[in-house]
mmCIF file of C-alpha atoms in Angstrom:
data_model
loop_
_atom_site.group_PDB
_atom_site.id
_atom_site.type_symbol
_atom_site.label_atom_id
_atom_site.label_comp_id
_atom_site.label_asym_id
_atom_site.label_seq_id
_atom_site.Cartn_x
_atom_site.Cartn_y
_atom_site.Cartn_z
ATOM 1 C CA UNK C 1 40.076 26.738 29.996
ATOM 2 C CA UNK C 2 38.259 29.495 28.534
ATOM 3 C CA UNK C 3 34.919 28.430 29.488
ATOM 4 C CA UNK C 4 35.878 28.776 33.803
ATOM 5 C CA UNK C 5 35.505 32.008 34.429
ATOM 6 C CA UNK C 6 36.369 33.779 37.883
ATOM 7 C CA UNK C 7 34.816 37.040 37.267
ATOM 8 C CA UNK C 8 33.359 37.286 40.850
ATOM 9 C CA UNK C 9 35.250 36.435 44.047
ATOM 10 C CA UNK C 10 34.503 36.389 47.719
ATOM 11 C CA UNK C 11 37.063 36.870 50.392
ATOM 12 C CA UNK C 12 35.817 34.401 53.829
ATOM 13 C CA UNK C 13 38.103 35.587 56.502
ATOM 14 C CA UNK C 14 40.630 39.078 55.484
ATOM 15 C CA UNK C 15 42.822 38.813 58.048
ATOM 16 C CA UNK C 16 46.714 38.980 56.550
ATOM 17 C CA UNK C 17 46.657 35.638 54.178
ATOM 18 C CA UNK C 18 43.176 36.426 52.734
ATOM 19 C CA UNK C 19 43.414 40.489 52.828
ATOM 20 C CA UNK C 20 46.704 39.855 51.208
ATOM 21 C CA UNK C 21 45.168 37.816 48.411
ATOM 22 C CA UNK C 22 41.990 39.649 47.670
ATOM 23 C CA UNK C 23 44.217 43.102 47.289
ATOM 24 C CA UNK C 24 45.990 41.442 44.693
ATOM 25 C CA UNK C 25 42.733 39.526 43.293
ATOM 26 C CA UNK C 26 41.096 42.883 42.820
ATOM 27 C CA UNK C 27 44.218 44.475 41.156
ATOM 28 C CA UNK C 28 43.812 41.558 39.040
ATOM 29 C CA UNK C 29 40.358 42.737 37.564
ATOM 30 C CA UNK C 30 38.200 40.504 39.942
ATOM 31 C CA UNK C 31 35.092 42.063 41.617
ATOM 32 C CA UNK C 32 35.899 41.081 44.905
ATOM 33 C CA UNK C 33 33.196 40.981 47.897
ATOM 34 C CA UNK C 34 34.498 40.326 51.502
ATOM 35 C CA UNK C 35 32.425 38.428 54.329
ATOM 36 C CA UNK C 36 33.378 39.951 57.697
ATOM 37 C CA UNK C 37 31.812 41.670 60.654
ATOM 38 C CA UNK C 38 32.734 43.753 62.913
ATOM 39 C CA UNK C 39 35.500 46.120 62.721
ATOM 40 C CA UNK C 40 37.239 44.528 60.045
ATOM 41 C CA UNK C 41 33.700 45.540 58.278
ATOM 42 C CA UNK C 42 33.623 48.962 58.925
ATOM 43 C CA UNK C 43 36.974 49.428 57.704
ATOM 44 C CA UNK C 44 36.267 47.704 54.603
ATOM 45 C CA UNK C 45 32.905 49.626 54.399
ATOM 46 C CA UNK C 46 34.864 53.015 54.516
ATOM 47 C CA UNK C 47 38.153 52.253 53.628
ATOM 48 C CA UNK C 48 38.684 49.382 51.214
ATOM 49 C CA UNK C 49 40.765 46.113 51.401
ATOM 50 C CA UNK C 50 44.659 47.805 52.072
ATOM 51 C CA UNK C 51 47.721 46.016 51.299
ATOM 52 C CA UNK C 52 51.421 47.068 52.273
ATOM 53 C CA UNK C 53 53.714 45.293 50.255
ATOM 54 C CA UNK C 54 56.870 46.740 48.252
ATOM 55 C CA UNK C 55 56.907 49.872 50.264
ATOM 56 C CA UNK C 56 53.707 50.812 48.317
ATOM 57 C CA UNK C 57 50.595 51.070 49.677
ATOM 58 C CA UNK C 58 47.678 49.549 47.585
ATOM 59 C CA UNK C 59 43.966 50.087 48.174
ATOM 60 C CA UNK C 60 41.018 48.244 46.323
ATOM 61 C CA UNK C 61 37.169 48.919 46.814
ATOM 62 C CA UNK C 62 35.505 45.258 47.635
ATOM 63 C CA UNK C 63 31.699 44.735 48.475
ATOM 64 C CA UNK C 64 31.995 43.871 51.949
ATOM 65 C CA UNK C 65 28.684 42.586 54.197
ATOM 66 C CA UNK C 66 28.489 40.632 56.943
ATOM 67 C CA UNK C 67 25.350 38.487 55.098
ATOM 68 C CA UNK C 68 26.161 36.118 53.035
ATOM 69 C CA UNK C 69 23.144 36.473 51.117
ATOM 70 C CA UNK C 70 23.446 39.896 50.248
ATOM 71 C CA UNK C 71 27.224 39.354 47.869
ATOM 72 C CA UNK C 72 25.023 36.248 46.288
ATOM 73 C CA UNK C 73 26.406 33.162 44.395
ATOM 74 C CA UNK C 74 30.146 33.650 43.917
ATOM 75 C CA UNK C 75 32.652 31.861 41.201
ATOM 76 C CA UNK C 76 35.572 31.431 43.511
ATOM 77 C CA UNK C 77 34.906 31.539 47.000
ATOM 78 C CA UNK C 78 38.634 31.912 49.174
ATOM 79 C CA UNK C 79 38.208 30.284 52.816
ATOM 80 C CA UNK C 80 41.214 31.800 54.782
ATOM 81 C CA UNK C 81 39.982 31.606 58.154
ATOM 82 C CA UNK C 82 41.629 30.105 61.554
ATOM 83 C CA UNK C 83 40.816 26.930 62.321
ATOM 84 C CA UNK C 84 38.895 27.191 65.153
ATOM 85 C CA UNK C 85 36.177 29.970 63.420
ATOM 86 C CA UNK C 86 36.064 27.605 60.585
ATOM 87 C CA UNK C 87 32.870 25.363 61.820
ATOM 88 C CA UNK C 88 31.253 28.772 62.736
ATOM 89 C CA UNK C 89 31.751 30.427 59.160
ATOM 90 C CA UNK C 90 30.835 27.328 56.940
ATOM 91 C CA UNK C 91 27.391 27.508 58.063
ATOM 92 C CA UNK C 92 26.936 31.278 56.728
ATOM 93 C CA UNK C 93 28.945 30.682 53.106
ATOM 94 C CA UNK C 94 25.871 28.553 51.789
ATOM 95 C CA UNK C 95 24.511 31.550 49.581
ATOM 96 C CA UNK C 96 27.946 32.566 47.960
ATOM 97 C CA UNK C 97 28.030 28.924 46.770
ATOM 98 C CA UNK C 98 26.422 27.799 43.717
ATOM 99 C CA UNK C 99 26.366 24.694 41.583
ATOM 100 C CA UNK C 100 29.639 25.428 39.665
ATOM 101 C CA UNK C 101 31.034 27.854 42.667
ATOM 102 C CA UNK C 102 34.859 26.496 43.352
ATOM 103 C CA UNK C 103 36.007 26.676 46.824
ATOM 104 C CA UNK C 104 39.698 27.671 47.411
ATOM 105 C CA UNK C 105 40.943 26.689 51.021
ATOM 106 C CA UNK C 106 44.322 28.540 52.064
ATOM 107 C CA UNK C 107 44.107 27.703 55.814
ATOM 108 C CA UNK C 108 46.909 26.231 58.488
ATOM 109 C CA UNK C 109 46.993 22.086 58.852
ATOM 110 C CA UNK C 110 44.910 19.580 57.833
ATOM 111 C CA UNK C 111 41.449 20.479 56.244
ATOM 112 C CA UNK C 112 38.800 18.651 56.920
ATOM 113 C CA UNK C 113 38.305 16.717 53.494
ATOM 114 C CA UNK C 114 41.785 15.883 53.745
ATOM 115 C CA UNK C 115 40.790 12.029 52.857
ATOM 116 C CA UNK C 116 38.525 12.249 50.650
ATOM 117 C CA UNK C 117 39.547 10.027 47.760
ATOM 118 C CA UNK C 118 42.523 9.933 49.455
ATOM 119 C CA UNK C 119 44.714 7.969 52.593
ATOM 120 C CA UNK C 120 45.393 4.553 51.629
ATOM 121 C CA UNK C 121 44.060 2.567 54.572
ATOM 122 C CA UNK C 122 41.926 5.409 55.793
ATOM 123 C CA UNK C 123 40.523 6.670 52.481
ATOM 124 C CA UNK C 124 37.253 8.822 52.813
ATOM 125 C CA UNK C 125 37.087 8.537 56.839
ATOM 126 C CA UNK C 126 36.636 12.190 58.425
ATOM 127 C CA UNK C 127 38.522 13.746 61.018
ATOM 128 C CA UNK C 128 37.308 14.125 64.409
ATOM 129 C CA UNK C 129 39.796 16.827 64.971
ATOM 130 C CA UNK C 130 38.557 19.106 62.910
ATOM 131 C CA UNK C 131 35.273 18.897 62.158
ATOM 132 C CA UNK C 132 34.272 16.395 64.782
ATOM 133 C CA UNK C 133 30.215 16.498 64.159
ATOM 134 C CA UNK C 134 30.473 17.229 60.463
ATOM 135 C CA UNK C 135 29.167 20.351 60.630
ATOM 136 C CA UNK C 136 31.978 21.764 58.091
ATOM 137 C CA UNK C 137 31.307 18.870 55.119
ATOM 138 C CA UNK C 138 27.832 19.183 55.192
ATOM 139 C CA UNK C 139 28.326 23.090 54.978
ATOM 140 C CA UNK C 140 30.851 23.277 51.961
ATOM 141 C CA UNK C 141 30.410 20.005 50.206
ATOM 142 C CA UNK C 142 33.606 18.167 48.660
ATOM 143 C CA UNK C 143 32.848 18.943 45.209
ATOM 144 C CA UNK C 144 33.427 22.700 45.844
ATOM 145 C CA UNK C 145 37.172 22.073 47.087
ATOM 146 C CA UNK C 146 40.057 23.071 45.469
ATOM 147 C CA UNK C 147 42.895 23.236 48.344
ATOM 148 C CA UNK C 148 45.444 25.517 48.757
ATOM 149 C CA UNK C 149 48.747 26.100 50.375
ATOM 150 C CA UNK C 150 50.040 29.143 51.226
ATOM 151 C CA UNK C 151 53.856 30.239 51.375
ATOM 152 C CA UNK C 152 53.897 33.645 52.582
ATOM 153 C CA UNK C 153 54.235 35.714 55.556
ATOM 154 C CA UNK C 154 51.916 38.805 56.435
ATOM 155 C CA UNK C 155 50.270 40.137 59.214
ATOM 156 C CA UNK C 156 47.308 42.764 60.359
ATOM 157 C CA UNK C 157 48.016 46.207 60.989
ATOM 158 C CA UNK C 158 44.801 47.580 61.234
ATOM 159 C CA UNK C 159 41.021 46.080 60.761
ATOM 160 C CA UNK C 160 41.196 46.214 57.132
ATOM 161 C CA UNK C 161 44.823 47.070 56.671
ATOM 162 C CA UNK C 162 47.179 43.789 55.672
ATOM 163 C CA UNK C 163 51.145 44.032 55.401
ATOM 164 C CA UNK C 164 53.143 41.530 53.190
ATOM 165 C CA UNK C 165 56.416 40.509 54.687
ATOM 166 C CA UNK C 166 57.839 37.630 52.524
ATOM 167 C CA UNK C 167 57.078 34.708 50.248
ATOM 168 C CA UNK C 168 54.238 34.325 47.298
ATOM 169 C CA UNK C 169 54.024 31.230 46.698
ATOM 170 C CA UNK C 170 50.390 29.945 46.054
ATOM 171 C CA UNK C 171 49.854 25.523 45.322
ATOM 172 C CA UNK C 172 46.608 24.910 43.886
ATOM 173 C CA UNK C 173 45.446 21.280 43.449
ATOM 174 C CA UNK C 174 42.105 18.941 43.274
ATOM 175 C CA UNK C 175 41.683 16.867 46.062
ATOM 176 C CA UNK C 176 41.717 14.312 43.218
ATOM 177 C CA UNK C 177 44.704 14.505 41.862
ATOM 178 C CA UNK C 178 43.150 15.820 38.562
ATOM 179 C CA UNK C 179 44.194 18.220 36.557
ATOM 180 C CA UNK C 180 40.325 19.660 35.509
ATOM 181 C CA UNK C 181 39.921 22.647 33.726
ATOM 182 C CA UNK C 182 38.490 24.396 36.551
ATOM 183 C CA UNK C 183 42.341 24.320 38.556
ATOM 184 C CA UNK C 184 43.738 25.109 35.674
ATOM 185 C CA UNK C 185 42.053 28.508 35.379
ATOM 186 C CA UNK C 186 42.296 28.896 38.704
ATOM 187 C CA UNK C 187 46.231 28.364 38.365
ATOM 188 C CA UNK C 188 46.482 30.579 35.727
ATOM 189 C CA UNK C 189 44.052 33.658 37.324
ATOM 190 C CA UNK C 190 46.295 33.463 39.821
ATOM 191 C CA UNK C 191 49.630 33.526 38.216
ATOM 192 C CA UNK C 192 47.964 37.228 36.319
ATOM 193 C CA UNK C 193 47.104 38.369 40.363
ATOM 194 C CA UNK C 194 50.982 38.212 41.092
ATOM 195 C CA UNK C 195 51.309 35.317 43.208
ATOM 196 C CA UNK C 196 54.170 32.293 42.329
ATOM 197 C CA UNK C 197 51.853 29.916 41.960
ATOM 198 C CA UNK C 198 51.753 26.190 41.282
ATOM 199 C CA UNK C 199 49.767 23.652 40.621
ATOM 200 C CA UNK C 200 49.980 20.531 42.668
ATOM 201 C CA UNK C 201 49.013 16.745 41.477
ATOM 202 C CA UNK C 202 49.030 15.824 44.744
ATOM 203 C CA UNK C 203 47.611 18.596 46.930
ATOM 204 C CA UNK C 204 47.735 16.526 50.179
ATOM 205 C CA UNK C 205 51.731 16.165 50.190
ATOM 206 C CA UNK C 206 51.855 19.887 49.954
ATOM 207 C CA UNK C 207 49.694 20.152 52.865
ATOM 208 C CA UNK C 208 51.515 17.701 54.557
ATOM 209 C CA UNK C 209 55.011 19.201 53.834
ATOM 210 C CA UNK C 210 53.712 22.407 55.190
ATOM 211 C CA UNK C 211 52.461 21.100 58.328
ATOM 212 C CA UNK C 212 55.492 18.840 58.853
ATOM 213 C CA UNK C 213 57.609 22.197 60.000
ATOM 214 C CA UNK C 214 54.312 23.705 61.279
ATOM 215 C CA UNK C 215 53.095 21.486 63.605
ATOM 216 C CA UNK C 216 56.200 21.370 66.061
ATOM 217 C CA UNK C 217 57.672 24.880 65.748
ATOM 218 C CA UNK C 218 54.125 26.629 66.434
ATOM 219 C CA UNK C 219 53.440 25.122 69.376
ATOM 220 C CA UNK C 220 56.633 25.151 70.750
ATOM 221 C CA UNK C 221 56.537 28.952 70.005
ATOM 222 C CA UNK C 222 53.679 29.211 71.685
ATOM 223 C CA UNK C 223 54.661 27.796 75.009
ATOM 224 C CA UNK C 224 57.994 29.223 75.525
ATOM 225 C CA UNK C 225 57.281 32.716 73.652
ATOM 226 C CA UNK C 226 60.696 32.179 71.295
ATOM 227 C CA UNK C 227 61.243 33.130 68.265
ATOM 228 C CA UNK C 228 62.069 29.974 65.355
ATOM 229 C CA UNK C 229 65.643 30.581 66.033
ATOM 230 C CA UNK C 230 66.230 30.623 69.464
ATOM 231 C CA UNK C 231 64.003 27.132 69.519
ATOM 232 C CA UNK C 232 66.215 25.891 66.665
ATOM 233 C CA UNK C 233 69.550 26.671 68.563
ATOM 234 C CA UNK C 234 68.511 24.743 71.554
ATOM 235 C CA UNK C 235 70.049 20.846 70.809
ATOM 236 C CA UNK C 236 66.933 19.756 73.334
ATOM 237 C CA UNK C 237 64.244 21.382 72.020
ATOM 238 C CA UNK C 238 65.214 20.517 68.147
ATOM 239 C CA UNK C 239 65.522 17.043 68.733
ATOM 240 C CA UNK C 240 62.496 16.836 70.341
ATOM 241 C CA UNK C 241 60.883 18.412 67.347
ATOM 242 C CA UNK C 242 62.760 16.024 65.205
ATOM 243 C CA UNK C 243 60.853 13.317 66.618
ATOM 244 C CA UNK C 244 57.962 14.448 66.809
ATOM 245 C CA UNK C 245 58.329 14.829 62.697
ATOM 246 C CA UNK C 246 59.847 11.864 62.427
ATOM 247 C CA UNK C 247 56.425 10.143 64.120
ATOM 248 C CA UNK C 248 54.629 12.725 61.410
ATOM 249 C CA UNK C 249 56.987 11.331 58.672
ATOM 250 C CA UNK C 250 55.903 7.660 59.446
ATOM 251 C CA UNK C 251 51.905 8.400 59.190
ATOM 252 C CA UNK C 252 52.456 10.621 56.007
ATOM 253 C CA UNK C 253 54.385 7.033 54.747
ATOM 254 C CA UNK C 254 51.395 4.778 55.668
ATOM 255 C CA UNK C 255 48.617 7.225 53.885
ATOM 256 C CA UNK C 256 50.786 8.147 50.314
ATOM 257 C CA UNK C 257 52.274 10.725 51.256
ATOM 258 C CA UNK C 258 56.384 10.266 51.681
ATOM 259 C CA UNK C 259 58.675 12.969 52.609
ATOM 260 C CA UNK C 260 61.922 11.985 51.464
ATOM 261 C CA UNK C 261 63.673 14.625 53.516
ATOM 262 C CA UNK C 262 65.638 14.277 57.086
ATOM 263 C CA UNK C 263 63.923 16.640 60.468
ATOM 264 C CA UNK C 264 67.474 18.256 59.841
ATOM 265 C CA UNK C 265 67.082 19.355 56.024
ATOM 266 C CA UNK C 266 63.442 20.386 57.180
ATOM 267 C CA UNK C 267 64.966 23.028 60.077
ATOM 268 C CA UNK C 268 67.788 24.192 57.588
ATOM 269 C CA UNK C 269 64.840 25.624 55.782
ATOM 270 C CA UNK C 270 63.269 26.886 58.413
ATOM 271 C CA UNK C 271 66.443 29.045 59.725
ATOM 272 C CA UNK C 272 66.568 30.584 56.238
ATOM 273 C CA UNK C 273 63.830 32.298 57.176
ATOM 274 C CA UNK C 274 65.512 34.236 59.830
ATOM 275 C CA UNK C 275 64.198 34.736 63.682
ATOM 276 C CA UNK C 276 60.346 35.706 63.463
ATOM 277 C CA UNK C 277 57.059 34.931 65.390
ATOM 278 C CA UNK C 278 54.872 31.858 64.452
ATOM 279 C CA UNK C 279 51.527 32.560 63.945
ATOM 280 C CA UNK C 280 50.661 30.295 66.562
ATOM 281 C CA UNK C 281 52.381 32.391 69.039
ATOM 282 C CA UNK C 282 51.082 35.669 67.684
ATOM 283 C CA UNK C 283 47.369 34.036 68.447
ATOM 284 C CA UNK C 284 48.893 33.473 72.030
ATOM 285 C CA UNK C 285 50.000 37.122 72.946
ATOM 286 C CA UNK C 286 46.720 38.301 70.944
ATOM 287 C CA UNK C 287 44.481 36.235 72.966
ATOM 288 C CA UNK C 288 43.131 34.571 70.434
ATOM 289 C CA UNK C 289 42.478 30.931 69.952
ATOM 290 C CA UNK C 290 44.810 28.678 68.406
ATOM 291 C CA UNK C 291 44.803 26.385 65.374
ATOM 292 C CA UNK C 292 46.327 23.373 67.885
ATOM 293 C CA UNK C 293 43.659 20.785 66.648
ATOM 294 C CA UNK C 294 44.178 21.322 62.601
ATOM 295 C CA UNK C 295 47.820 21.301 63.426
ATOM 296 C CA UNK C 296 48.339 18.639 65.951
ATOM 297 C CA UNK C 297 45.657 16.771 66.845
ATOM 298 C CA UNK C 298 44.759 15.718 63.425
ATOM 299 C CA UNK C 299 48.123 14.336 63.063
ATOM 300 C CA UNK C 300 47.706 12.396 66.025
ATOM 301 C CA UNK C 301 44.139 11.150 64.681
ATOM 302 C CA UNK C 302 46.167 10.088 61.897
ATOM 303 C CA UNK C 303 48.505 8.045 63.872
ATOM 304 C CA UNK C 304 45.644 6.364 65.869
ATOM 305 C CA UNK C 305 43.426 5.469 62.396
ATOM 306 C CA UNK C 306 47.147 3.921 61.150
ATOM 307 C CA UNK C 307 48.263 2.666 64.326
ATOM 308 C CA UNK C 308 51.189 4.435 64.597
ATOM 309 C CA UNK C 309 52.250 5.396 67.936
ATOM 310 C CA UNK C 310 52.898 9.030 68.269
ATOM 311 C CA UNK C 311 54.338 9.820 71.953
ATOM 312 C CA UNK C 312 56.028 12.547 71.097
ATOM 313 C CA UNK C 313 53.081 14.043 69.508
ATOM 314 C CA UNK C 314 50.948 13.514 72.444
ATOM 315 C CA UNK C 315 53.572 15.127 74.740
ATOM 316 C CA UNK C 316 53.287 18.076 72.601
ATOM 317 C CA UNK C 317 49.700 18.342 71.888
ATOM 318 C CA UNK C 318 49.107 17.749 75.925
ATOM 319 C CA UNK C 319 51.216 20.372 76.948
ATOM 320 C CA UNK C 320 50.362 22.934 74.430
ATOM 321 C CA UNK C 321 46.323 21.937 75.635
ATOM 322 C CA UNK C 322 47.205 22.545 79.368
ATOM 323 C CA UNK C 323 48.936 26.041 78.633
ATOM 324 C CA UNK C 324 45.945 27.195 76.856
ATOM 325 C CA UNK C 325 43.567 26.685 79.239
ATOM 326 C CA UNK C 326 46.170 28.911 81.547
ATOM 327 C CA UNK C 327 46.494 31.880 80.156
#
């Protein structure tokens, strides 16, 4: 392991996941560079990266540009972008990735090399969903990936300014399966930063776990404006979410990827958490787009490449579409 090195890391996208993570990076002994524009710029320009976490405040000084070129070839770049910016962003990361550059994704739903030596019947096919000209694999190519899946909640204060709320948990794992040395160090760099990290051999069931709460609660969130536990306490609403996963549960079957847990054991876990905002919904009252397509409609790809009927899934990814478009 000694001979992967990530001595230089770039930060694509600091909102709360990846501002959260590059404070801690940094603390870590990392020279970290950030790629952002705007205001989030400035206030790394003047400021530095600023975490709130512990009641502490921590501030680290990061090279921050909005040109790629300018930070140069990276070790570890960290991709923690929405969904929808993501086709946008891959073409400017080409300079921060070189021939040995490993490329962390800690994003929302299904990434786009999801299947890539992976899926049983639909091994190596792409996903129309979310990257639907292939803009995103050309861009970042598959040998880069390492994917990630993040279990924690934060949020933006301030351009620049990230407060932790709950959770560390960081899952690491090749797309493969393998466990190279390259995810090892990676593992273990990130287990010095702080975070409760794991390393997966099967990153896609991770993924898949994670979206298997996500993808129903966000939405719904998102259209009614409730918190997780006032859609939890409705009988109606949960059981429509429970088959909606259950429809999830059957695809994730087909392609390898069981989940040997009941909808109900799945919401028990989800009330643990307490009453809180989805991120979905916090894109809503912000105005900002949402991540319906890595979320949903990739599922529901899914379910047409396996055919396996998902009506519950396109009741859900129809009506979150149409209230969009209307607000």
């Amino acid at each position: 392991m000694s001979e992967v090195k990530f001595n230089k890391i770039a930060i694509v996208g600091a909102g709360a996941i990846g501002g959260w993570m590059g404070v801690h990076l940094a603390r870590a002994g990392a020279q970290v560079s950030v790629l952002a524009r705007g205001d989030t710029l400035q206030a790394l320009q003047k400021n530095g990266l600023q975490l709130h976490q512990g009641g502490e405040l921590h501030t680290v000084p990061v090279s921050a540009s909005n040109d790629a070129m300018a930070l140069g070839v990276q070790d570890l770049v960290v991709i923690s972008v929405k969904a929808p910016a993501l086709a946008s962003v891959a073409q400017q990361v080409g300079p921060l990735i070189g021939p040995d550059t490993v490329v962390l994704t800690a994003m929302n739903g299904v990434p786009w090399w999801f299947l890539q030596g992976f899926g049983g019947p639909v091994q190596g096919r792409s996903l129309n969903a979310v990257d639907p000209d292939g803009t995103i694999a050309r861009a970042i190519p598959a040998r880069h990936i390492i994917g990630g899946v993040v279990h924690a909640s934060c949020s933006v204060d301030a351009p620049g300014m990230i407060r932790h709320h709950f959770g560390d948990g960081l899952i690491v794992g090749e797309p493969s399966g393998e466990a190279s040395l390259r995810v090892q160090a990676l593992h273990a760099l990130l287990r010095q930063a702080g975070f409760n990290a794991t390393q997966s051999p099967q990153i896609q069931k991770d993924i898949w776990y994670k979206l298997w709460g996500n993808m129903t609660v966000n939405p719904v969130s998102a259209i009614t404006g409730a918190t997780t536990d006032q859609i939890l306490d409705d009988a109606l609403v949960r059981g429509f979410i429970s088959s909606v996963m259950l429809e999830a549960k059957a695809i994730g079957e087909c392609i390898g990827i069981p989940i040997d847990q009941s909808p109900e054991d799945r919401h028990a876990v989800t009330r643990k958490l307490g009453a809180f905002k989805t991120s979905m919904l916090q894109d809503v009252q912000a105005r900002k787009p949402i991540e319906l397509d890595a979320l949903v409609g990739a599922v529901r790809e899914l379910g047409q490449m396996t055919g396996i009927n998902t009506p519950f899934t396109d009741a859900l990814m129809g009506l979150t579409r149409v209230f969009v478009k209307n607000i």
